CSV table of C-alpha atoms and ligand atoms in Angstrom, one decimal:
chain,number,residue,atom,x,y,z
A,1,UNK,CA,-6.6,-17.0,5.0
A,2,UNK,CA,-6.5,-20.2,3.1
A,3,UNK,CA,-5.4,-20.4,-0.5
A,4,UNK,CA,-9.0,-20.6,-1.8
A,5,UNK,CA,-10.3,-17.7,0.3
A,6,UNK,CA,-12.1,-15.1,-1.8
A,7,UNK,CA,-10.0,-12.0,-1.8
A,8,UNK,CA,-11.2,-8.7,-3.2
A,9,UNK,CA,-8.3,-6.3,-4.1
A,10,UNK,CA,-10.0,-3.0,-4.6
A,11,UNK,CA,-7.8,-0.9,-6.9
A,12,UNK,CA,-5.8,-3.7,-8.5
A,13,UNK,CA,-4.8,-1.6,-11.5
A,14,UNK,CA,-3.0,1.0,-9.4
A,15,UNK,CA,0.6,0.8,-8.2
A,16,UNK,CA,-0.4,-0.5,-4.7
A,17,UNK,CA,-3.2,-2.8,-5.9
A,18,UNK,CA,-1.0,-4.4,-8.6
A,19,UNK,CA,1.8,-5.0,-6.1
A,20,UNK,CA,-0.7,-6.7,-3.8
A,21,UNK,CA,-1.9,-8.9,-6.7
A,22,UNK,CA,1.7,-9.9,-7.5
A,23,UNK,CA,2.3,-10.7,-3.9
A,24,UNK,CA,-0.9,-12.7,-3.4
A,25,UNK,CA,-0.4,-14.7,-6.6
A,26,UNK,CA,3.1,-15.5,-5.7
A,27,UNK,CA,1.9,-16.7,-2.2
A,28,UNK,CA,-0.5,-19.1,-3.9
A,29,UNK,CA,-3.9,-17.3,-3.5
A,30,UNK,CA,-6.0,-18.4,-6.4
A,31,UNK,CA,-9.4,-16.8,-5.8
A,32,UNK,CA,-8.8,-13.1,-6.3
A,33,UNK,CA,-11.7,-10.9,-7.3
A,34,UNK,CA,-10.5,-8.0,-9.5
A,35,UNK,CA,-12.6,-5.3,-11.1
A,36,UNK,CA,-11.5,-2.4,-13.2
A,37,UNK,CA,-13.0,1.0,-12.4
A,38,UNK,CA,-15.1,0.8,-15.6
A,39,UNK,CA,-16.5,-2.6,-14.5
A,40,UNK,CA,-17.2,-1.4,-11.0
A,41,UNK,CA,-17.2,2.3,-10.0
A,42,UNK,CA,-16.5,2.1,-6.3
A,43,UNK,CA,-17.9,5.6,-5.9
A,44,UNK,CA,-21.3,4.3,-6.9
A,45,UNK,CA,-23.1,3.0,-3.8
A,46,UNK,CA,-25.7,0.8,-5.6
A,47,UNK,CA,-23.0,-0.8,-7.7
A,48,UNK,CA,-20.8,-1.6,-4.7
A,49,UNK,CA,-23.8,-3.0,-2.8
A,50,UNK,CA,-24.7,-5.4,-5.6
A,51,UNK,CA,-21.1,-6.4,-6.2
A,52,UNK,CA,-20.6,-7.4,-2.5
A,53,UNK,CA,-24.0,-9.2,-2.4
A,54,UNK,CA,-23.0,-11.2,-5.5
A,55,UNK,CA,-19.3,-11.9,-4.8
A,56,UNK,CA,-19.3,-12.2,-1.0
A,57,UNK,CA,-15.6,-11.8,-0.6
A,58,UNK,CA,-13.9,-13.2,2.6
A,59,UNK,CA,-11.1,-10.7,2.7
A,60,UNK,CA,-10.7,-7.1,1.4
A,61,UNK,CA,-7.6,-5.1,0.6
A,62,UNK,CA,-8.8,-1.6,0.1
A,63,UNK,CA,-6.1,0.0,-2.1
A,64,UNK,CA,-8.5,1.9,-4.5
A,65,UNK,CA,-8.0,5.6,-4.0
A,66,UNK,CA,-7.5,9.0,-5.7
A,67,UNK,CA,-3.8,9.7,-5.1
A,68,UNK,CA,-1.2,12.1,-6.3
A,69,UNK,CA,1.7,14.3,-5.5
A,70,UNK,CA,1.8,17.7,-3.8
A,71,UNK,CA,0.5,19.8,-6.7
A,72,UNK,CA,-2.3,17.3,-7.6
A,73,UNK,CA,-3.3,17.2,-3.9
A,74,UNK,CA,-3.4,21.0,-3.6
A,75,UNK,CA,-5.1,21.8,-6.9
A,76,UNK,CA,-7.8,19.1,-7.0
A,77,UNK,CA,-8.9,18.9,-3.4
A,78,UNK,CA,-12.6,18.4,-4.2
A,79,UNK,CA,-11.8,15.3,-6.2
A,80,UNK,CA,-9.4,13.9,-3.6
A,81,UNK,CA,-12.0,14.4,-0.9
A,82,UNK,CA,-15.1,13.2,-2.8
A,83,UNK,CA,-13.6,10.2,-4.5
A,84,UNK,CA,-11.8,8.9,-1.5
A,85,UNK,CA,-14.7,9.4,0.9
A,86,UNK,CA,-17.1,7.7,-1.6
A,87,UNK,CA,-14.8,4.7,-2.4
A,88,UNK,CA,-13.9,3.9,1.2
A,89,UNK,CA,-17.4,4.6,2.7
A,90,UNK,CA,-19.0,2.2,0.2
A,91,UNK,CA,-16.5,-0.5,0.5
A,92,UNK,CA,-16.1,-0.5,4.3
A,93,UNK,CA,-19.9,-0.4,4.8
A,94,UNK,CA,-20.5,-3.3,2.4
A,95,UNK,CA,-17.7,-5.3,3.9
A,96,UNK,CA,-19.5,-5.0,7.2
A,97,UNK,CA,-22.9,-5.9,5.7
A,98,UNK,CA,-21.5,-8.9,3.9
A,99,UNK,CA,-19.5,-10.3,6.8
A,100,UNK,CA,-16.0,-9.8,5.4
A,101,UNK,CA,-13.6,-11.5,7.9
A,102,UNK,CA,-10.8,-8.9,7.7
A,103,UNK,CA,-10.3,-5.7,5.7
A,104,UNK,CA,-7.1,-3.7,5.3
A,105,UNK,CA,-7.6,-0.1,4.5
A,106,UNK,CA,-4.6,1.6,3.1
A,107,UNK,CA,-3.9,5.4,3.6
A,108,UNK,CA,-0.8,7.5,4.0
A,109,UNK,CA,1.2,9.2,6.7
A,110,UNK,CA,0.0,12.5,5.5
A,111,UNK,CA,-3.0,11.9,7.9
A,112,UNK,CA,-0.7,13.1,10.7
A,113,UNK,CA,-0.3,16.8,11.8
A,114,UNK,CA,2.2,19.0,9.8
A,115,UNK,CA,4.4,19.5,12.8
A,116,UNK,CA,3.9,16.1,14.5
A,117,UNK,CA,6.7,15.0,16.8
A,118,UNK,CA,9.2,12.8,14.9
A,119,UNK,CA,9.1,9.8,14.4
A,120,UNK,CA,5.3,10.0,14.2
A,121,UNK,CA,3.4,7.5,16.3
A,122,UNK,CA,-0.1,6.3,15.7
A,123,UNK,CA,-1.2,8.2,18.8
A,124,UNK,CA,-0.3,11.5,17.1
A,125,UNK,CA,-3.4,11.4,14.9
A,126,UNK,CA,-5.6,14.5,15.3
A,127,UNK,CA,-3.3,16.2,17.9
A,128,UNK,CA,-2.7,19.4,15.8
A,129,UNK,CA,-3.4,20.9,12.4
A,130,UNK,CA,-2.7,19.2,9.1
A,131,UNK,CA,-0.4,20.2,6.3
A,132,UNK,CA,-2.6,22.4,4.1
A,133,UNK,CA,-1.4,21.1,0.7
A,134,UNK,CA,-3.1,17.7,1.3
A,135,UNK,CA,-5.6,18.4,4.0
A,136,UNK,CA,-8.6,17.2,1.8
A,137,UNK,CA,-6.9,13.9,1.1
A,138,UNK,CA,-5.8,13.5,4.7
A,139,UNK,CA,-9.3,14.2,6.1
A,140,UNK,CA,-10.8,11.7,3.7
A,141,UNK,CA,-8.3,9.0,4.9
A,142,UNK,CA,-8.8,10.0,8.5
A,143,UNK,CA,-12.6,9.4,8.0
A,144,UNK,CA,-11.7,5.9,6.7
A,145,UNK,CA,-9.7,5.2,9.8
A,146,UNK,CA,-12.5,6.4,12.0
A,147,UNK,CA,-15.0,4.3,10.0
A,148,UNK,CA,-12.9,1.1,10.5
A,149,UNK,CA,-12.7,1.9,14.2
A,150,UNK,CA,-16.4,2.7,14.6
A,151,UNK,CA,-17.5,-0.4,12.7
A,152,UNK,CA,-15.2,-2.5,14.8
A,153,UNK,CA,-16.6,-1.0,18.0
A,154,UNK,CA,-20.2,-1.0,17.1
A,155,UNK,CA,-20.5,-4.1,14.9
A,156,UNK,CA,-17.5,-6.2,16.0
A,157,UNK,CA,-15.9,-6.1,12.5
A,158,UNK,CA,-12.1,-6.7,12.2
A,159,UNK,CA,-11.0,-3.8,10.0
A,160,UNK,CA,-7.5,-2.4,10.2
A,161,UNK,CA,-6.0,0.8,8.7
A,162,UNK,CA,-2.4,0.7,7.6
A,163,UNK,CA,-0.5,4.0,6.9
A,164,UNK,CA,2.5,3.7,4.6
A,165,UNK,CA,4.9,6.5,4.0
A,166,UNK,CA,5.8,7.8,0.5
A,167,UNK,CA,5.6,4.8,-1.9
A,168,UNK,CA,7.2,4.2,-5.2
A,169,UNK,CA,7.9,1.3,-7.6
A,170,UNK,CA,6.6,-0.4,-10.7
A,171,UNK,CA,3.3,1.0,-12.0
A,172,UNK,CA,3.9,4.5,-10.6
A,173,UNK,CA,2.4,7.6,-12.1
A,174,UNK,CA,5.0,9.4,-14.2
A,175,UNK,CA,2.8,12.4,-15.2
A,176,UNK,CA,4.9,15.4,-14.1
A,177,UNK,CA,2.0,17.5,-12.9
A,178,UNK,CA,0.2,14.7,-11.0
A,179,UNK,CA,3.0,12.4,-9.7
A,180,UNK,CA,4.9,12.1,-6.5
A,181,UNK,CA,8.5,13.3,-6.3
A,182,UNK,CA,10.4,10.0,-6.9
A,183,UNK,CA,8.8,9.1,-10.3
A,184,UNK,CA,8.9,12.8,-11.3
A,185,UNK,CA,12.6,13.0,-10.7
A,186,UNK,CA,13.3,9.7,-12.5
A,187,UNK,CA,11.5,11.0,-15.6
A,188,UNK,CA,13.1,14.5,-15.4
A,189,UNK,CA,16.6,13.2,-15.1
A,190,UNK,CA,16.0,10.6,-17.8
A,191,UNK,CA,14.7,13.2,-20.2
A,192,UNK,CA,17.4,15.7,-19.4
A,193,UNK,CA,20.0,13.0,-20.1
A,194,UNK,CA,18.3,12.0,-23.3
A,195,UNK,CA,18.0,15.6,-24.6
A,196,UNK,CA,21.3,16.9,-23.2
A,197,UNK,CA,19.6,19.5,-20.9
A,198,UNK,CA,22.1,21.5,-18.8
A,199,UNK,CA,20.0,21.2,-15.6
A,200,UNK,CA,17.0,19.6,-13.9
A,201,UNK,CA,14.5,21.5,-11.8
A,202,UNK,CA,13.7,20.1,-8.4
A,203,UNK,CA,10.6,21.7,-6.8
A,204,UNK,CA,10.9,23.5,-3.5
A,205,UNK,CA,14.0,24.1,-1.4
A,206,UNK,CA,15.2,20.4,-1.4
A,207,UNK,CA,15.3,20.5,2.4
A,208,UNK,CA,12.1,18.5,3.3
A,209,UNK,CA,12.7,15.0,4.5
A,210,UNK,CA,10.6,12.1,3.3
A,211,UNK,CA,10.6,8.4,4.1
A,212,UNK,CA,10.3,6.2,1.1
A,213,UNK,CA,9.2,2.6,0.7
A,214,UNK,CA,9.1,0.3,-2.3
A,215,UNK,CA,5.6,-0.8,-3.1
A,216,UNK,CA,6.6,-4.5,-3.0
A,217,UNK,CA,7.5,-4.0,0.7
A,218,UNK,CA,4.2,-2.5,1.3
A,219,UNK,CA,2.5,-5.4,-0.4
A,220,UNK,CA,4.6,-7.8,1.8
A,221,UNK,CA,3.6,-5.8,5.0
A,222,UNK,CA,-0.1,-5.9,4.0
A,223,UNK,CA,-0.2,-9.6,3.6
A,224,UNK,CA,1.8,-10.0,6.8
A,225,UNK,CA,-0.9,-8.0,8.6
A,226,UNK,CA,-3.7,-9.9,7.0
A,227,UNK,CA,-2.2,-13.2,8.0
A,228,UNK,CA,-1.4,-12.3,11.6
A,229,UNK,CA,-2.7,-14.8,14.1
A,230,UNK,CA,-5.9,-13.7,15.8
A,231,UNK,CA,-4.3,-12.8,19.1
A,232,UNK,CA,-1.9,-10.3,17.5
A,233,UNK,CA,-4.4,-9.0,14.9
A,234,UNK,CA,-7.0,-8.3,17.7
A,235,UNK,CA,-4.3,-6.5,19.8
A,236,UNK,CA,-3.9,-4.1,16.9
A,237,UNK,CA,-7.7,-3.5,16.7
A,238,UNK,CA,-8.0,-2.9,20.4
A,239,UNK,CA,-5.2,-0.6,21.4
A,240,UNK,CA,-6.8,1.8,23.8
A,241,UNK,CA,-4.8,4.8,22.5
A,242,UNK,CA,-4.9,4.3,18.7
A,243,UNK,CA,-7.1,1.3,17.8
A,244,UNK,CA,-7.1,-0.2,14.3
A,245,UNK,CA,-4.3,2.0,13.0
A,246,UNK,CA,-0.7,1.0,12.2
A,247,UNK,CA,2.2,2.7,10.5
A,248,UNK,CA,4.1,0.9,7.8
A,249,UNK,CA,7.4,2.6,7.4
A,250,UNK,CA,10.9,1.8,6.2
A,251,UNK,CA,12.9,4.3,8.3
A,252,UNK,CA,14.6,5.3,5.0
A,253,UNK,CA,14.4,9.0,5.4
A,254,UNK,CA,16.2,11.3,3.0
A,255,UNK,CA,16.1,15.0,2.1
A,256,UNK,CA,14.6,15.8,-1.3
A,257,UNK,CA,17.9,17.3,-2.5
A,258,UNK,CA,19.8,14.1,-1.6
A,259,UNK,CA,17.0,12.0,-3.2
A,260,UNK,CA,17.5,14.1,-6.4
A,261,UNK,CA,21.3,13.3,-6.2
A,262,UNK,CA,20.6,9.6,-5.8
A,263,UNK,CA,18.2,9.6,-8.8
A,264,UNK,CA,20.7,11.6,-10.8
A,265,UNK,CA,23.3,9.0,-10.0
A,266,UNK,CA,21.1,6.0,-10.9
A,267,UNK,CA,20.0,7.6,-14.2
A,268,UNK,CA,23.6,8.7,-15.0
A,269,UNK,CA,22.9,12.4,-15.7
A,270,UNK,CA,25.8,14.7,-15.4
A,271,UNK,CA,24.2,18.2,-15.5
A,272,UNK,CA,23.2,20.5,-12.6
A,273,UNK,CA,20.3,20.6,-10.1
A,274,UNK,CA,18.2,23.8,-9.9
A,275,UNK,CA,15.7,24.4,-7.1
A,276,UNK,CA,12.4,26.1,-7.9
A,277,UNK,CA,11.5,27.7,-4.6
A,278,UNK,CA,8.2,29.0,-6.0
A,279,UNK,CA,6.9,25.4,-5.7
A,280,UNK,CA,5.7,24.2,-2.4
A,281,UNK,CA,7.8,22.1,0.1
A,282,UNK,CA,4.8,20.7,1.8
A,283,UNK,CA,5.3,19.2,5.3
A,284,UNK,CA,9.0,19.6,6.5
A,285,UNK,CA,9.3,16.0,7.7
A,286,UNK,CA,7.1,12.9,8.1
A,287,UNK,CA,9.0,9.9,9.4
A,288,UNK,CA,6.7,7.2,10.7
A,289,UNK,CA,7.3,5.4,13.9
A,290,UNK,CA,6.8,1.8,12.8
A,291,UNK,CA,7.7,0.2,16.1
A,292,UNK,CA,4.3,-1.5,16.5
A,293,UNK,CA,4.8,-3.3,13.2
A,294,UNK,CA,8.4,-4.0,13.9
A,295,UNK,CA,7.5,-5.6,17.2
A,296,UNK,CA,5.3,-8.0,15.4
A,297,UNK,CA,8.3,-9.2,13.3
A,298,UNK,CA,8.0,-7.3,10.0
A,299,UNK,CA,10.7,-5.2,8.4
A,300,UNK,CA,11.2,-3.8,4.9
A,301,UNK,CA,13.6,-5.5,2.6
A,302,UNK,CA,14.3,-3.2,-0.3
A,303,UNK,CA,16.9,-0.5,0.4
A,304,UNK,CA,16.2,2.8,-1.3
A,305,UNK,CA,18.9,2.9,-3.9
A,306,UNK,CA,18.1,-0.6,-5.0
A,307,UNK,CA,14.4,0.3,-5.2
A,308,UNK,CA,15.2,3.4,-7.3
A,309,UNK,CA,17.1,1.2,-9.7
A,310,UNK,CA,14.1,-1.2,-9.9
A,311,UNK,CA,11.7,1.7,-10.5
A,312,UNK,CA,14.0,3.1,-13.2
A,313,UNK,CA,14.1,-0.3,-15.0
A,314,UNK,CA,10.3,-0.4,-14.9
A,315,UNK,CA,10.1,3.2,-16.3
A,316,UNK,CA,12.5,2.4,-19.1
A,317,UNK,CA,10.4,-0.6,-20.1
A,318,UNK,CA,7.0,1.1,-19.8
A,319,UNK,CA,7.5,4.7,-20.7
A,320,UNK,CA,5.6,6.1,-23.7
A,321,UNK,CA,7.9,8.2,-25.9
A,322,UNK,CA,6.0,11.1,-27.5
B,401,LIG,O1,6.0,13.4,-3.4
B,401,LIG,P1,5.3,14.7,-3.2
B,401,LIG,O2,4.6,15.3,-4.4
B,401,LIG,O3,4.4,14.7,-2.0
B,401,LIG,O4,6.5,15.8,-2.9
B,401,LIG,P2,4.4,15.0,-0.4
B,401,LIG,C1,7.5,15.6,-1.9
B,401,LIG,C2,8.5,16.7,-1.9
B,401,LIG,O5,9.3,16.6,-3.1
B,401,LIG,C3,7.9,18.1,-1.9
B,401,LIG,C4,9.3,17.9,-3.7
B,401,LIG,O6,8.7,18.9,-1.0
B,401,LIG,C5,8.0,18.6,-3.3
B,401,LIG,O7,8.1,20.0,-3.5
B,401,LIG,N1,9.6,17.8,-5.1
B,401,LIG,C6,10.7,18.2,-5.8
B,401,LIG,C7,8.7,17.3,-6.1
B,401,LIG,N2,10.6,18.0,-7.1
B,401,LIG,C8,9.4,17.4,-7.3
B,401,LIG,C9,8.7,17.0,-8.5
B,401,LIG,O8,9.2,17.2,-9.6
B,401,LIG,N3,7.4,16.5,-8.3
B,401,LIG,C10,6.9,16.4,-7.1
B,401,LIG,N4,5.7,15.8,-7.0
B,401,LIG,N5,7.5,16.8,-5.9
B,401,LIG,C11,2.2,13.7,-0.7
B,401,LIG,C12,0.7,14.1,-0.4
B,401,LIG,O9,2.9,14.8,-0.1
B,401,LIG,O10,2.6,12.5,-0.2
B,401,LIG,C13,-0.1,13.0,-0.6
B,401,LIG,O11,0.4,15.2,-1.1
B,401,LIG,C14,0.4,11.6,-0.1
B,401,LIG,O12,-1.4,13.3,0.0
B,401,LIG,C15,1.8,11.5,-0.5
B,401,LIG,O13,0.3,11.6,1.3
B,401,LIG,C16,2.4,10.2,0.1
B,401,LIG,O14,5.2,14.0,0.2
B,401,LIG,O15,4.7,16.4,-0.1
């Protein structure tokens, strides 16, 4: 991928897309194609067709998606299914029609079965039922993986699907009903400290385990994959057991209760934790086996507590007080 290659970052305003843009710009890529959702609605097939015909990108990072935490996923399943299917189907199809050299499709480890053996390998896909709270999102993302595989097999494209674990970092969503756990906890502890509240409510039992990764590490891994030499890149596409699919994990697994204590410490809140067991726990554990990626020479750099501090700094600079 030379510095003048035309690179389309789909979803560049989101947390993942904006991290990708920062990473690419820092690495010297000058020819990025970026469209906001009002300029280009990726769910609109005709719009995506004419965009690709006009722009002819060489490479695509597909980070555009409808995403959210456990409650958003379980209460807005229709949107999560429809938006993700439409976005990825249109982009992957047009990437094939317009001879894109490589495409990286980003998903999430929630594609794997609820009770998958841990750590979860790429080969565990579709081996048993999904976690119900996010099955619509997971099925959409699984369709995207199968689309990449099918186009590679039938048309000889070179599309790869990368599945990160629970991401966080600058640009995250801090809306308490729609967000993931880490930004939600940062906001809750910050506001409790600010208003002197005696306790902070953590959803669920606090026992689920999650693996977290700073979004800058994901951006780094994504560029690493896109730049892999042909021999290694092809080997990922042609694995006989789980082609075109690779986990991107940090190995930084922590219980929700301990995460809450870590966030509490970073924020400097001295009150109590309360667990609301009427709220869902979701899947009990989802630790990715990232040995395929590690064997290629990539490893995360940002340790969890440092990353939480970075996210908190971003929140303090960007929050809207109302
Ligand atoms: O991050 P999260 O919403 O999503 O929740 P998932 C993770 C865990 O944190 C659950 C608990 O056990 C929640 O009950 N939790 C505790 C909280 N307090 C809070 C809170 O204030 N807000 C939130 N949101 N959670 C998502 C999937 O699953 O993971 C998506 O729904 C996606 O599809 C994403 O795959 C990465 O980790 O359960």
